Amino acid sequence: MKRRNFVRSLLVAPAGSAALVAAEDSQHPNTQAHDTGKPSPKPNLPTRERAFRAENVPKLQTVQSDLTSNGYQHFFTITQFATLSKLGAVLMPPMKDKPGALDAKAPEFLDFLISVSPLDRQEVYGVGLDKLNAQATDRFHKPFAELNATQVDAILRPLLVARPWSEDFPDDPLKNFVARVHEDLRKATVNSREWADSSKGHPFARGFGRASGFYWRPIDPVTES
Amino acid sequence: MAVKQYDVLIVGSGHSGGMAAKILTAKGISCLMLNAGPQADYERDRTFKSAYELPYRGFNEPGRLPHVFQANEFNANQWVDEKEIPYTYPPDAPYNWVRVRLLGGRSLFWARQSFRLSDYEFKPREIDGSGDDWPISLSDMAPYYSRVEEIFRVVGRKEGWPQFPDGNFVEMNFPPDTETIKRFTELANKQGIQVSKWRYSMGRNGLASSINLLLPDALATGKLDIVENAIVRQVTVDKNTGLANGAHFIDRHSRREMHVKTRAVVLAAGTLESTRLLLNSNIGNSSGVMGHYLIDQMYGVSVVAAVPEACGGKAKPGLMGGSSFIPRFRNLKKSDKRNFIKGYCVGIRSGAGASPNFFPLYGEELQKKLDSYQGACVEGSIFGERVPRYENHVRIDKNVTDKWGIPVLHIEARDGENERNLCKDAADTLDELFHEAGWERICKTDRVNPPGYSIHEVGTCRMGNDPKTSVLNKWCQSHDVKNLFVVDGASFVTCGWQNPTMTILSLSMRASEYMADQMKQRNI
């Protein structure tokens, strides 16, 4: 019964609380003896359990879900995702010892990222992927995902725009999409674990934002009411 | 137990609030500081991570902080969340209001560029006949600048140029210029453009914040108490005297309403938060000017050029690297007639690379381009001065409240022809200099970021001698409410091209000493 009470108190008590210390004390043989008024010392047993200390709580090793599982691709249609994957393969291929967008599972990551993005960003992607596929079908009678390099280039190159400032996206919807997806695929690749593993000793990848750095956790956040 | 009594309430804990606390407590005046946010614990709240370890792989969390272009997933939690404390703006004129509510405010994260304003900014009417002069000049401010520069340990090279006043600098040997910096300086000088070095605050232990340079001294006097998570919603006024007598505030977590009573009030919440508080309190605005003349600096104009002899990794030692700084050089003389007034400074950096977005390329072709330009570029970017305009203003939007039920600001700020012409001149001038140097232009833009982006918003409670056209007098003291002072950037009359921090600190020091003196004389 006492054992059950102790387990229950562990479940409800915050770490380091008085309740937990009291529960530990209740397991103390000397305390029990004192309660009954009949001390029965056993010289080979410790006289008192160690008090709770936060630093003694084991810190167990965990792994990120990316290492154990694949993202569940659910936002884009099959055709859209195939187009996005083709863009990943073309815009950010593997180079030298660096992984490409497909190695870094950048399309799968963008499927997640866009699915939780505001509606306007979702529309840019949805419309852009559909238009690219429509152009491929019109001009080459096959889906964008099945085009060869020359055919892809014929569609993509006129849509590429030099942008002096990274936040400056073209007004034309398709050019706008191509600029965004290009930037997103590059970033998702360079910020991936696969890229980091290939860059051991070079944690900062220039030109792509921060691949590592000091992360600020939420600081004393306000709980929702 | 009776609550403690304080002489002065200080709202805000950044550079201006920290300086007010340091000065006032040193003179034996007891202060209570209320800060809207919590204190960050650099050990507990920060950890080194790779982008792939973050929930969004280093992308900004979608939909969060849409107006903080400086935000990324690493630093997102340091900025004020627009969903918690929104603001409104016209659909055609977005404003980037970048805020920090942690103890120490934006002083925790500033870029530390440290300049004095000159009389070109304090007295612009004498130069270009535009706008209004400040009621003070550089000579009034110089002693305070010197003391601030000593505290912040400002590094700079003395030049003796009136548009770039020298300061009380830490002595330092600057490394010799690289060949690219020398070449650029030579060409600029031929055009009468003077080239100097950046000036910046070293601070102490890598930090130049109120939390390490100002507030510890104030706390050591035993005359300062700081309350975290205290959101001031109204400055209260004694109905009989018309004087400020404290403030209502709300506990950020519990939302408990509190009131503190003091002899005087100092607002140092950051330009627009101080003005918002005054507008919500409905005090100090007999002039009708409060909220108007919102200004900040223009960022975004830049030119990037590649140095041919450095491309493809061929740079010899001593060719690339280093930096230089050009203080304002336009419109320094009345005879300098251009299609814009005021001016801009330029930062030059050698040894940069190119960004992928500069090129309409992809795949291996793009990567080859980036590789060839790696470390081979020189970049020039400007900080331009905006013209103060009455119509650029903030007001209370009564239809929207923040998470604590406090009405928010509506912000309207637009650029005009002067800003566009100034930016075009800057981009063309840099482009021409780089071309003369024999460098290959790879990017040029005269596009400017939205107002507010510089995080240097000032004005909206401008100072002046005439209570009919200004909110504060030359001591940052309210014309209407004599025991109310606004010591952050709200008092600015012009913004200049300079980072405003040294001026804000000096104004706060000056105002606080005046205030202490007035309190001693029982005038407050």
XYZ file of C-alpha atoms in Angstrom:
749
model
C 0.000 0.000 0.000
C 2.791 2.369 0.942
C 4.629 1.451 -2.246
C 1.512 2.323 -4.283
C 1.198 5.674 -2.531
C 4.823 6.418 -3.225
C 4.427 5.725 -6.962
C 1.287 7.861 -7.069
C 3.075 10.764 -5.403
C 5.881 10.520 -7.971
C 3.341 10.886 -10.742
C 1.711 14.020 -9.392
C 4.557 15.811 -7.612
C 6.812 18.267 -9.397
C 10.500 17.440 -9.230
C 12.111 18.547 -6.024
C 8.819 19.221 -4.298
C 8.190 18.723 -0.629
C 5.707 15.981 -1.468
C 8.380 13.911 -3.156
C 10.789 14.318 -0.262
C 8.017 13.315 2.126
C 7.287 10.234 0.051
C 10.943 9.267 0.119
C 11.034 9.769 3.838
C 8.033 7.475 4.216
C 10.209 4.676 2.807
C 12.857 5.256 5.375
C 13.194 2.225 7.665
C 14.109 4.359 10.638
C 11.078 6.531 10.109
C 8.822 3.494 10.019
C 10.481 2.217 13.139
C 10.048 5.555 14.807
C 6.367 5.586 13.812
C 5.771 2.234 15.432
C 7.880 3.076 18.410
C 9.757 -0.189 17.989
C 13.214 0.501 16.546
C 14.766 -2.518 14.926
C 18.127 -1.431 13.469
C 19.649 -3.630 10.759
C 23.335 -2.701 10.605
C 23.904 -3.732 6.960
C 21.260 -1.390 5.529
C 21.741 2.347 4.912
C 20.297 4.499 7.641
C 18.720 6.921 5.163
C 18.090 7.071 1.411
C 19.753 9.905 -0.406
C 17.557 12.971 -0.780
C 16.278 13.868 -4.212
C 18.744 15.833 -6.296
C 17.967 17.087 -9.787
C 21.496 16.426 -11.011
C 21.100 12.763 -10.165
C 18.163 12.308 -12.520
C 19.503 10.488 -15.581
C 19.490 12.379 -18.855
C 18.508 9.732 -21.347
C 19.744 9.844 -24.902
C 17.042 10.411 -27.512
C 17.160 10.722 -31.284
C 15.355 12.981 -33.699
C 12.399 11.539 -35.544
C 14.135 12.253 -38.882
C 16.617 9.503 -38.089
C 13.945 6.921 -37.438
C 11.089 7.755 -39.765
C 10.074 9.405 -42.999
C 7.789 12.421 -43.137
C 4.260 11.563 -44.129
C 3.845 13.304 -47.481
C 0.277 14.482 -47.604
C -0.115 18.066 -48.780
C 0.732 18.105 -52.473
C -1.010 15.881 -54.990
C 0.992 13.039 -56.475
C 1.587 15.050 -59.644
C 2.523 18.198 -57.742
C 4.947 16.292 -55.550
C 6.521 14.651 -58.592
C 6.997 18.099 -60.131
C 8.499 19.426 -56.891
C 10.865 16.466 -56.719
C 11.939 17.049 -60.309
C 12.623 20.682 -59.454
C 14.705 19.532 -56.504
C 16.736 17.212 -58.699
C 17.358 19.932 -61.282
C 17.735 23.102 -59.234
C 19.836 21.583 -56.463
C 21.547 18.425 -57.712
C 24.307 16.644 -55.769
C 27.586 18.463 -56.389
C 31.086 17.355 -55.507
C 30.788 15.795 -52.068
C 27.544 17.599 -51.237
C 24.125 15.992 -51.204
C 21.405 17.243 -53.494
C 17.849 18.210 -52.648
C 16.603 14.654 -53.090
C 19.318 13.240 -50.842
C 18.329 15.794 -48.210
C 14.643 14.923 -48.608
C 14.010 18.585 -49.314
C 10.775 17.976 -51.273
C 9.366 15.918 -48.392
C 10.309 18.676 -45.954
C 8.698 21.346 -48.155
C 5.522 19.265 -48.335
C 5.362 19.662 -44.560
C 6.475 23.298 -44.472
C 4.002 24.467 -47.091
C 1.202 22.470 -45.457
C 1.557 24.594 -42.304
C 2.155 27.867 -44.148
C -0.309 30.717 -44.701
C -2.764 30.311 -47.552
C -1.019 32.751 -49.903
C 2.195 30.722 -49.766
C 0.255 27.512 -50.355
C -1.374 29.083 -53.397
C 1.946 30.232 -54.840
C 3.189 26.646 -54.629
C 0.007 24.960 -55.807
C -0.475 27.261 -58.779
C 3.223 27.234 -59.652
C 3.558 23.445 -59.646
C 0.376 23.050 -61.706
C 1.484 25.651 -64.258
C 4.883 24.056 -64.723
C 3.247 20.716 -65.298
C 0.760 22.263 -67.734
C 3.603 23.850 -69.704
C 5.366 20.501 -69.874
C 2.241 18.786 -71.116
C 1.519 21.496 -73.689
C 5.044 21.697 -75.062
C 6.378 18.174 -74.648
C 3.271 16.050 -74.135
C 4.444 14.572 -70.891
C 4.472 15.526 -67.241
C 7.168 17.866 -65.948
C 8.557 15.066 -63.803
C 9.365 13.041 -66.946
C 11.129 15.764 -68.933
C 14.771 15.445 -69.849
C 17.333 18.089 -68.863
C 17.029 20.027 -72.119
C 13.269 20.177 -71.896
C 13.322 21.278 -68.270
C 15.827 23.987 -69.124
C 13.620 25.241 -71.943
C 10.826 25.806 -69.460
C 12.801 26.994 -66.433
C 15.429 29.326 -67.856
C 13.008 32.047 -69.062
C 11.444 31.988 -65.600
C 14.650 32.714 -63.691
C 15.157 36.281 -62.513
C 18.197 37.927 -60.928
C 17.173 39.397 -57.598
C 19.444 41.908 -55.885
C 17.742 41.329 -52.567
C 16.577 37.951 -51.331
C 13.190 39.293 -50.168
C 12.485 40.831 -53.568
C 10.303 38.389 -55.496
C 8.969 38.988 -59.033
C 5.373 40.063 -59.568
C 4.742 37.448 -62.258
C 3.176 34.485 -60.385
C 5.166 31.754 -62.137
C 8.497 33.589 -61.897
C 7.639 34.317 -58.289
C 7.065 30.625 -57.624
C 10.270 29.555 -59.340
C 12.298 32.074 -57.317
C 10.711 30.898 -54.069
C 10.926 27.175 -54.708
C 14.535 27.550 -55.819
C 15.432 29.375 -52.625
C 13.427 26.974 -50.447
C 14.924 23.861 -52.015
C 18.452 25.224 -51.578
C 17.818 26.167 -47.975
C 16.097 22.890 -47.096
C 19.091 21.081 -48.580
C 21.838 23.142 -46.980
C 20.101 23.080 -43.594
C 19.656 19.314 -43.669
C 21.421 16.756 -41.551
C 22.770 15.188 -44.722
C 24.475 18.446 -45.717
C 25.838 18.946 -42.206
C 27.256 15.418 -42.207
C 29.030 16.160 -45.480
C 30.393 19.449 -44.116
C 32.054 18.179 -40.968
C 34.492 20.826 -39.847
C 32.655 23.511 -41.825
C 29.510 24.193 -39.805
C 28.693 27.492 -41.515
C 27.586 27.209 -45.127
C 27.932 30.621 -46.750
C 25.131 32.188 -48.689
C 22.329 30.129 -47.273
C 21.578 31.687 -43.941
C 22.553 30.022 -40.734
C 23.210 26.302 -40.794
C 24.019 26.355 -37.086
C 24.094 28.858 -34.277
C 22.655 29.807 -30.924
C 18.996 28.936 -30.710
C 16.843 30.943 -28.308
C 14.210 28.853 -26.610
C 10.840 30.442 -25.790
C 11.615 32.807 -22.922
C 9.050 32.690 -20.122
C 6.152 32.346 -22.578
C 2.649 33.411 -21.682
C 0.217 30.541 -21.527
C -2.941 30.865 -23.601
C -6.053 31.807 -21.666
C 3.587 45.145 4.953
C 3.574 48.616 3.440
C 4.764 48.769 -0.159
C 7.997 50.598 -0.869
C 7.815 54.221 -1.964
C 9.748 55.377 -5.016
C 10.600 58.808 -6.344
C 10.618 57.915 -10.022
C 8.949 55.314 -12.194
C 11.013 54.267 -15.213
C 9.116 52.405 -17.930
C 11.495 50.300 -20.011
C 14.941 48.859 -19.424
C 16.866 49.318 -22.665
C 19.656 51.784 -23.257
C 17.549 54.854 -22.418
C 15.859 53.391 -19.326
C 19.113 51.903 -18.121
C 20.869 55.241 -18.436
C 18.062 57.042 -16.599
C 18.286 54.504 -13.779
C 22.066 54.808 -13.570
C 22.031 58.612 -13.390
C 19.042 59.046 -11.093
C 20.079 56.407 -8.560
C 23.627 57.780 -8.482
C 22.084 61.034 -7.293
C 20.228 59.288 -4.507
C 16.839 59.151 -6.207
C 14.915 55.931 -5.687
C 13.554 54.347 -8.854
C 11.205 51.577 -9.788
C 11.729 50.128 -13.257
C 8.880 48.284 -14.916
C 9.751 46.090 -17.868
C 7.068 44.566 -20.057
C 8.903 41.287 -20.600
C 11.003 38.759 -18.717
C 14.716 38.553 -18.160
C 16.531 36.239 -20.548
C 18.912 33.752 -19.012
C 21.748 33.273 -21.485
C 22.650 29.917 -19.932
C 19.136 28.534 -19.726
C 17.418 30.090 -22.736
C 20.130 29.669 -25.371
C 21.741 26.570 -26.786
C 23.925 25.818 -29.781
C 22.098 23.870 -32.444
C 22.265 22.898 -36.070
C 19.448 24.017 -38.324
C 18.325 20.438 -38.891
C 17.668 20.055 -35.170
C 15.037 22.808 -35.235
C 11.361 22.105 -35.948
C 11.382 24.022 -39.241
C 14.924 23.183 -40.370
C 16.038 26.816 -39.941
C 13.156 28.285 -41.941
C 11.086 30.880 -40.143
C 8.050 29.349 -38.516
C 5.382 29.922 -41.184
C 3.253 32.980 -40.553
C 5.259 34.116 -37.552
C 7.052 37.490 -37.475
C 6.115 38.496 -41.026
C 7.515 42.010 -40.519
C 10.758 41.117 -38.812
C 13.067 40.444 -41.719
C 15.909 39.999 -39.213
C 14.134 36.995 -37.702
C 15.121 33.409 -38.309
C 14.270 30.219 -36.494
C 17.311 30.590 -34.258
C 16.389 34.010 -32.897
C 12.591 34.037 -33.361
C 11.887 33.882 -29.628
C 13.765 37.090 -28.874
C 11.403 39.308 -30.879
C 7.958 40.536 -29.907
C 5.299 38.332 -31.470
C 3.035 40.385 -33.693
C 0.137 38.109 -32.824
C 0.478 38.964 -29.120
C 1.020 42.662 -29.659
C -0.264 43.553 -33.095
C -0.275 46.878 -34.888
C -2.128 48.026 -37.962
C -1.031 49.846 -41.127
C -2.517 50.734 -44.507
C -2.492 47.813 -46.975
C -0.287 49.782 -49.377
C 2.233 50.861 -46.726
C 3.481 47.987 -44.579
C 5.678 48.976 -41.652
C 8.306 46.732 -40.069
C 8.054 47.332 -36.341
C 10.837 45.278 -34.779
C 10.575 44.993 -31.016
C 12.179 43.249 -28.050
C 10.506 43.171 -24.630
C 13.148 41.224 -22.738
C 14.871 42.965 -19.830
C 17.439 45.158 -21.548
C 15.245 45.544 -24.623
C 16.936 45.972 -27.956
C 20.201 46.852 -26.228
C 20.765 43.088 -26.038
C 20.961 42.725 -29.791
C 21.986 46.015 -31.402
C 24.712 46.207 -34.038
C 26.819 48.572 -31.860
C 27.549 51.157 -34.549
C 28.240 54.272 -32.547
C 28.059 57.743 -34.038
C 27.341 61.262 -32.903
C 24.846 63.403 -34.743
C 26.381 66.550 -36.178
C 24.929 70.015 -36.555
C 23.957 68.989 -40.091
C 21.306 66.922 -38.302
C 20.680 69.157 -35.260
C 20.351 72.328 -37.348
C 19.164 71.259 -40.822
C 17.356 74.495 -41.620
C 20.660 76.275 -41.852
C 21.837 73.774 -44.475
C 18.849 72.913 -46.617
C 16.062 75.107 -45.279
C 13.901 72.075 -44.600
C 11.937 70.971 -41.566
C 12.746 72.120 -38.072
C 15.917 72.437 -36.049
C 16.419 70.723 -32.739
C 16.394 73.105 -29.767
C 19.895 71.826 -28.960
C 23.123 71.595 -30.910
C 26.180 69.396 -30.941
C 27.907 71.653 -28.414
C 25.086 70.976 -25.934
C 25.398 67.258 -26.471
C 29.166 66.829 -26.781
C 29.926 66.454 -23.040
C 27.271 63.773 -22.715
C 28.398 61.938 -25.843
C 31.910 61.825 -24.352
C 30.734 60.247 -21.135
C 28.548 57.728 -22.959
C 31.397 56.804 -25.295
C 33.586 56.136 -22.295
C 31.009 53.802 -20.740
C 30.416 51.961 -24.012
C 34.110 51.981 -25.000
C 33.635 53.316 -28.502
C 36.317 52.582 -31.063
C 36.828 55.014 -33.926
C 39.364 56.915 -35.974
C 39.413 60.657 -35.401
C 39.014 62.687 -38.580
C 38.129 66.267 -37.684
C 35.249 66.408 -40.171
C 32.217 68.499 -39.155
C 29.697 66.027 -40.603
C 31.326 63.176 -38.652
C 32.086 64.539 -35.175
C 34.929 62.787 -33.410
C 34.348 61.229 -30.033
C 35.998 60.046 -26.870
C 37.415 56.955 -28.515
C 39.314 54.001 -27.157
C 42.763 54.134 -28.732
C 43.285 51.331 -31.187
C 45.667 50.469 -33.983
C 43.660 49.837 -37.097
C 45.091 47.151 -39.360
C 46.478 48.429 -42.671
C 43.979 48.649 -45.511
C 43.902 45.898 -48.100
C 44.543 46.745 -51.740
C 40.842 46.869 -52.591
C 40.047 49.247 -49.739
C 43.016 51.426 -50.711
C 41.909 51.509 -54.342
C 38.350 52.412 -53.435
C 39.471 55.125 -50.986
C 41.735 56.696 -53.582
C 38.950 56.876 -56.173
C 36.427 58.210 -53.657
C 38.831 60.889 -52.473
C 39.293 62.047 -56.072
C 35.569 62.766 -56.116
C 35.805 64.652 -52.835
C 34.280 61.783 -50.860
C 35.976 61.296 -47.501
C 36.509 57.731 -46.328
C 36.958 56.717 -42.712
C 36.457 53.653 -40.514
C 33.448 52.218 -38.750
C 32.873 53.398 -35.204
C 31.455 50.879 -32.775
C 30.962 50.121 -29.103
C 33.175 47.388 -27.723
C 31.216 47.269 -24.479
C 32.425 44.675 -22.024
C 32.753 40.943 -22.504
C 31.178 41.091 -25.931
C 28.040 42.882 -24.769
C 27.195 46.593 -24.901
C 23.815 46.492 -23.262
C 22.025 48.245 -20.453
C 22.042 44.946 -18.555
C 25.833 44.896 -18.252
C 26.913 48.525 -18.624
C 24.172 50.528 -16.916
C 21.762 48.615 -14.705
C 24.347 46.877 -12.485
C 25.598 50.297 -11.294
C 22.053 51.417 -10.570
C 21.248 48.251 -8.658
C 24.456 48.568 -6.657
C 23.218 51.842 -5.168
C 20.320 50.008 -3.559
C 18.056 52.680 -5.027
C 16.623 50.653 -7.919
C 14.072 47.873 -8.021
C 13.215 46.163 -11.294
C 9.956 44.356 -11.941
C 9.754 41.965 -14.888
C 6.608 41.195 -16.859
C 4.942 44.470 -15.880
C 3.042 45.894 -18.839
C 2.251 49.551 -18.296
C -1.048 50.488 -19.864
C -1.570 54.033 -18.564
C 0.372 56.866 -16.985
C -1.886 58.282 -14.305
C -2.314 61.975 -13.537
C -3.330 63.804 -10.383
C -6.583 65.555 -11.243
C -5.774 68.523 -9.044
C -2.235 69.240 -10.170
C -2.214 67.770 -13.676
C 1.052 66.071 -12.806
C 1.865 62.437 -13.425
C 1.536 60.412 -10.257
C 2.365 56.894 -11.354
C 1.015 54.251 -13.670
C -1.373 51.367 -14.033
C 0.265 48.159 -15.117
C -0.732 44.568 -15.776
C 1.137 41.449 -14.735
C 2.025 39.703 -17.995
C 1.173 36.229 -16.717
C -1.677 36.640 -14.253
C -3.120 39.805 -15.850
C -3.494 41.238 -12.387
C -3.993 45.010 -12.465
C -1.534 46.985 -10.341
C -0.845 50.666 -9.682
C 2.372 52.309 -8.600
C 2.549 55.841 -7.251
C 5.643 57.989 -7.790
C 6.731 61.635 -7.813
C 7.798 61.556 -11.446
C 7.650 59.318 -14.483
C 10.303 58.535 -17.103
C 9.217 56.812 -20.295
C 11.918 54.727 -21.948
C 9.843 51.998 -23.539
C 11.227 52.529 -27.043
C 10.047 55.277 -29.369
C 6.706 53.897 -30.468
C 5.792 52.110 -27.243
C 6.346 55.315 -25.260
C 4.179 57.241 -27.691
C 1.530 54.526 -27.638
C 1.469 54.710 -23.845
C 1.083 58.488 -23.880
C -1.666 58.369 -26.507
C -3.504 55.679 -24.544
C -3.068 57.785 -21.394
C -4.401 60.837 -23.228
C -1.809 63.205 -21.771
C 0.928 65.517 -22.988
C -0.535 66.275 -26.382
C -1.829 69.832 -26.232
C 0.202 70.534 -29.377
C -1.520 67.783 -31.376
C 1.926 66.841 -32.690
C 2.247 63.646 -30.674
C 2.520 60.624 -32.960
C 3.623 62.726 -35.931
C 6.979 63.086 -37.656
C 7.808 59.384 -37.454
C 11.186 58.815 -39.087
C 13.819 56.147 -39.497
C 16.661 55.349 -41.835
C 16.639 53.709 -45.251
C 18.404 50.388 -45.610
C 18.558 48.127 -48.636
C 20.361 50.129 -51.305
C 23.485 48.251 -52.247
C 25.965 47.478 -54.991
C 28.109 44.351 -55.136
C 31.052 44.035 -57.505
C 33.597 41.321 -58.122
C 37.324 42.062 -58.193
C 38.577 40.229 -61.319
C 42.028 39.433 -59.965
C 40.400 37.787 -56.933
C 37.902 35.601 -58.796
C 38.361 31.858 -58.942
C 40.255 31.842 -55.670
C 43.172 33.765 -57.186
C 43.292 36.579 -54.628
C 46.798 37.238 -53.396
C 47.293 37.985 -49.695
C 46.536 41.615 -48.922
C 44.146 42.112 -51.830
C 40.769 41.336 -50.269
C 39.249 41.880 -46.856
C 38.715 44.783 -44.521
C 36.167 47.542 -44.487
C 35.748 51.270 -44.593
C 33.046 53.772 -43.845
C 31.930 56.880 -45.704
C 30.030 59.368 -43.561
C 27.513 61.657 -45.225
C 29.075 63.516 -48.144
C 26.078 64.861 -50.056
C 24.538 68.307 -49.483
C 27.171 69.482 -47.040
C 27.298 72.884 -48.708
C 24.444 75.135 -49.691
C 25.920 75.209 -53.185
C 25.556 71.417 -53.479
C 22.330 71.433 -55.481
C 20.804 68.026 -56.097
C 17.343 66.592 -56.598
C 17.214 65.584 -52.940
C 18.075 67.053 -49.571
C 19.935 65.369 -46.697
C 22.330 62.489 -47.250
C 23.498 58.968 -46.578
C 26.498 57.064 -45.325
C 28.069 54.055 -46.983
C 29.595 50.947 -45.497
C 32.176 49.184 -47.651
C 33.149 45.566 -47.064
C 35.748 43.681 -49.055
C 36.039 39.891 -49.263
C 32.392 38.955 -49.426
C 30.877 36.369 -51.721
C 27.861 36.510 -53.997
C 24.334 35.437 -53.094
C 22.569 32.791 -55.176
C 19.675 35.164 -55.851
C 21.989 37.507 -57.785
C 22.006 35.160 -60.769
C 19.282 33.747 -63.072
C 21.001 30.364 -62.951
C 20.535 27.016 -61.271
C 22.270 23.751 -60.488
C 25.939 23.289 -61.247
C 26.067 26.403 -63.399
C 24.977 28.511 -60.422
C 27.347 26.776 -58.048
C 30.311 27.394 -60.361
C 29.407 31.073 -60.417
C 29.169 31.226 -56.638
C 32.453 29.389 -56.243
C 34.233 31.751 -58.616
C 33.059 34.810 -56.667
C 33.759 33.348 -53.247
C 35.689 35.957 -51.257
C 36.159 38.070 -54.390
C 33.443 40.689 -53.929
C 33.278 44.209 -52.573
C 29.935 45.339 -51.220
C 28.696 48.842 -50.566
C 25.447 49.490 -48.704
C 23.898 52.671 -47.404
C 21.996 54.047 -44.436
C 19.994 56.984 -45.750
C 18.256 59.791 -43.909
C 14.492 60.142 -44.326
C 12.816 63.539 -44.288
C 10.577 64.159 -41.250
C 6.981 64.568 -42.438
C 3.904 65.421 -40.406
C 1.839 62.880 -42.345
C 4.094 59.987 -41.335
C 2.505 59.222 -38.019
C 1.122 56.772 -35.489
C -2.240 56.881 -33.772
C -4.282 54.558 -31.587
C -6.373 51.972 -33.407
C -9.305 51.601 -31.050
C -10.621 48.580 -32.931
C -7.663 46.367 -32.112
C -6.186 45.486 -28.741
C -3.210 43.412 -27.738
C -3.263 40.255 -25.663
C -3.671 42.341 -22.514
C -6.556 44.409 -23.859
C -4.473 47.524 -24.555
C -5.344 49.420 -27.766
C -2.643 49.081 -30.402
C -0.918 51.502 -32.741
C -1.840 52.271 -36.305
C 1.328 53.205 -38.179
C 1.442 55.136 -41.433
C 4.795 55.916 -43.020
C 5.547 56.407 -46.684
C 8.597 57.447 -48.623
C 8.499 60.331 -51.058
C 10.378 61.643 -54.046
C 13.272 62.793 -51.876
C 13.885 59.277 -50.559
C 13.712 57.749 -54.031
C 16.120 60.295 -55.510
C 18.542 59.894 -52.621
C 18.594 56.115 -53.028
C 19.118 56.359 -56.771
C 22.047 58.729 -56.243
C 23.577 56.340 -53.728
C 23.328 53.291 -55.992
C 24.627 55.206 -59.030
C 27.528 56.724 -57.106
C 28.676 53.399 -55.721
C 28.261 51.706 -59.071
C 30.362 54.378 -60.741
C 33.134 54.096 -58.156
C 33.245 50.306 -58.429
C 33.300 50.575 -62.220
C 36.193 53.038 -62.080
C 38.026 50.590 -59.864
C 37.740 48.037 -62.659
C 35.413 45.762 -60.762
C 32.592 43.775 -62.322
C 29.121 44.732 -61.142
C 27.123 41.677 -60.135
C 24.318 43.353 -58.230
C 22.918 46.860 -58.001
C 19.708 47.983 -56.367
C 18.245 51.292 -55.297
C 15.304 49.536 -53.717
C 14.739 50.367 -50.080
C 13.339 48.138 -47.345
C 10.003 49.059 -45.757
C 10.055 51.834 -43.144
C 10.959 50.510 -39.716
C 13.351 47.886 -41.054
C 16.398 49.759 -39.732
C 15.048 49.365 -36.152
C 15.969 53.036 -35.760
C 12.478 54.501 -35.531
C 12.557 57.899 -33.861
C 10.331 60.968 -33.531
C 6.593 61.058 -32.687
C 7.187 63.110 -29.469
C 9.646 65.551 -30.925
C 11.376 68.176 -28.832
C 11.239 71.913 -29.443
C 11.100 75.288 -27.796
C 7.503 75.967 -28.865
C 4.863 73.970 -26.959
C 2.498 74.502 -29.886
C 4.673 72.576 -32.317
C 6.463 70.075 -30.091
C 5.699 67.574 -27.331
C 8.880 67.822 -25.264
C 11.238 70.638 -24.371
C 14.986 70.464 -24.871
C 15.344 68.403 -21.684
C 13.006 65.647 -22.987
C 10.462 66.979 -20.502
C 6.796 67.171 -21.412
C 5.652 70.714 -22.090
C 2.289 69.827 -20.560
C 3.211 67.546 -17.658
C 6.342 68.832 -15.956
C 7.210 65.659 -14.064
C 7.009 63.467 -17.162
C 10.098 62.775 -19.293
C 10.479 60.727 -22.481
C 14.116 59.706 -22.805
C 14.132 57.237 -25.725
C 14.200 58.054 -29.435
C 10.747 59.659 -29.460
C 12.203 63.130 -28.880
C 14.216 63.182 -32.134
C 13.490 65.997 -34.577
C 15.558 64.528 -37.408
C 16.905 60.991 -37.688
C 20.195 61.558 -39.469
C 21.999 58.736 -41.220
C 23.631 57.680 -37.947
C 22.711 54.781 -35.716
C 20.781 56.660 -33.006
C 21.953 54.748 -29.943
C 24.716 57.114 -28.811
C 22.323 60.045 -29.168
C 19.541 58.273 -27.266
C 21.952 57.420 -24.451
C 23.306 60.955 -24.322
C 19.849 62.514 -24.348
C 18.771 60.192 -21.551
C 21.847 61.052 -19.503
C 21.304 64.767 -20.056
C 17.581 64.624 -19.289
C 18.115 62.517 -16.180
C 20.697 64.886 -14.729
C 18.367 67.817 -15.363
C 15.502 65.916 -13.805
C 17.541 65.042 -10.716
C 18.519 68.675 -10.361
C 14.914 69.816 -10.681
C 13.808 67.256 -8.116
C 16.509 68.439 -5.746
C 15.269 71.997 -6.143
C 11.713 70.746 -5.549
C 10.634 72.042 -8.953
C 9.362 68.538 -9.639
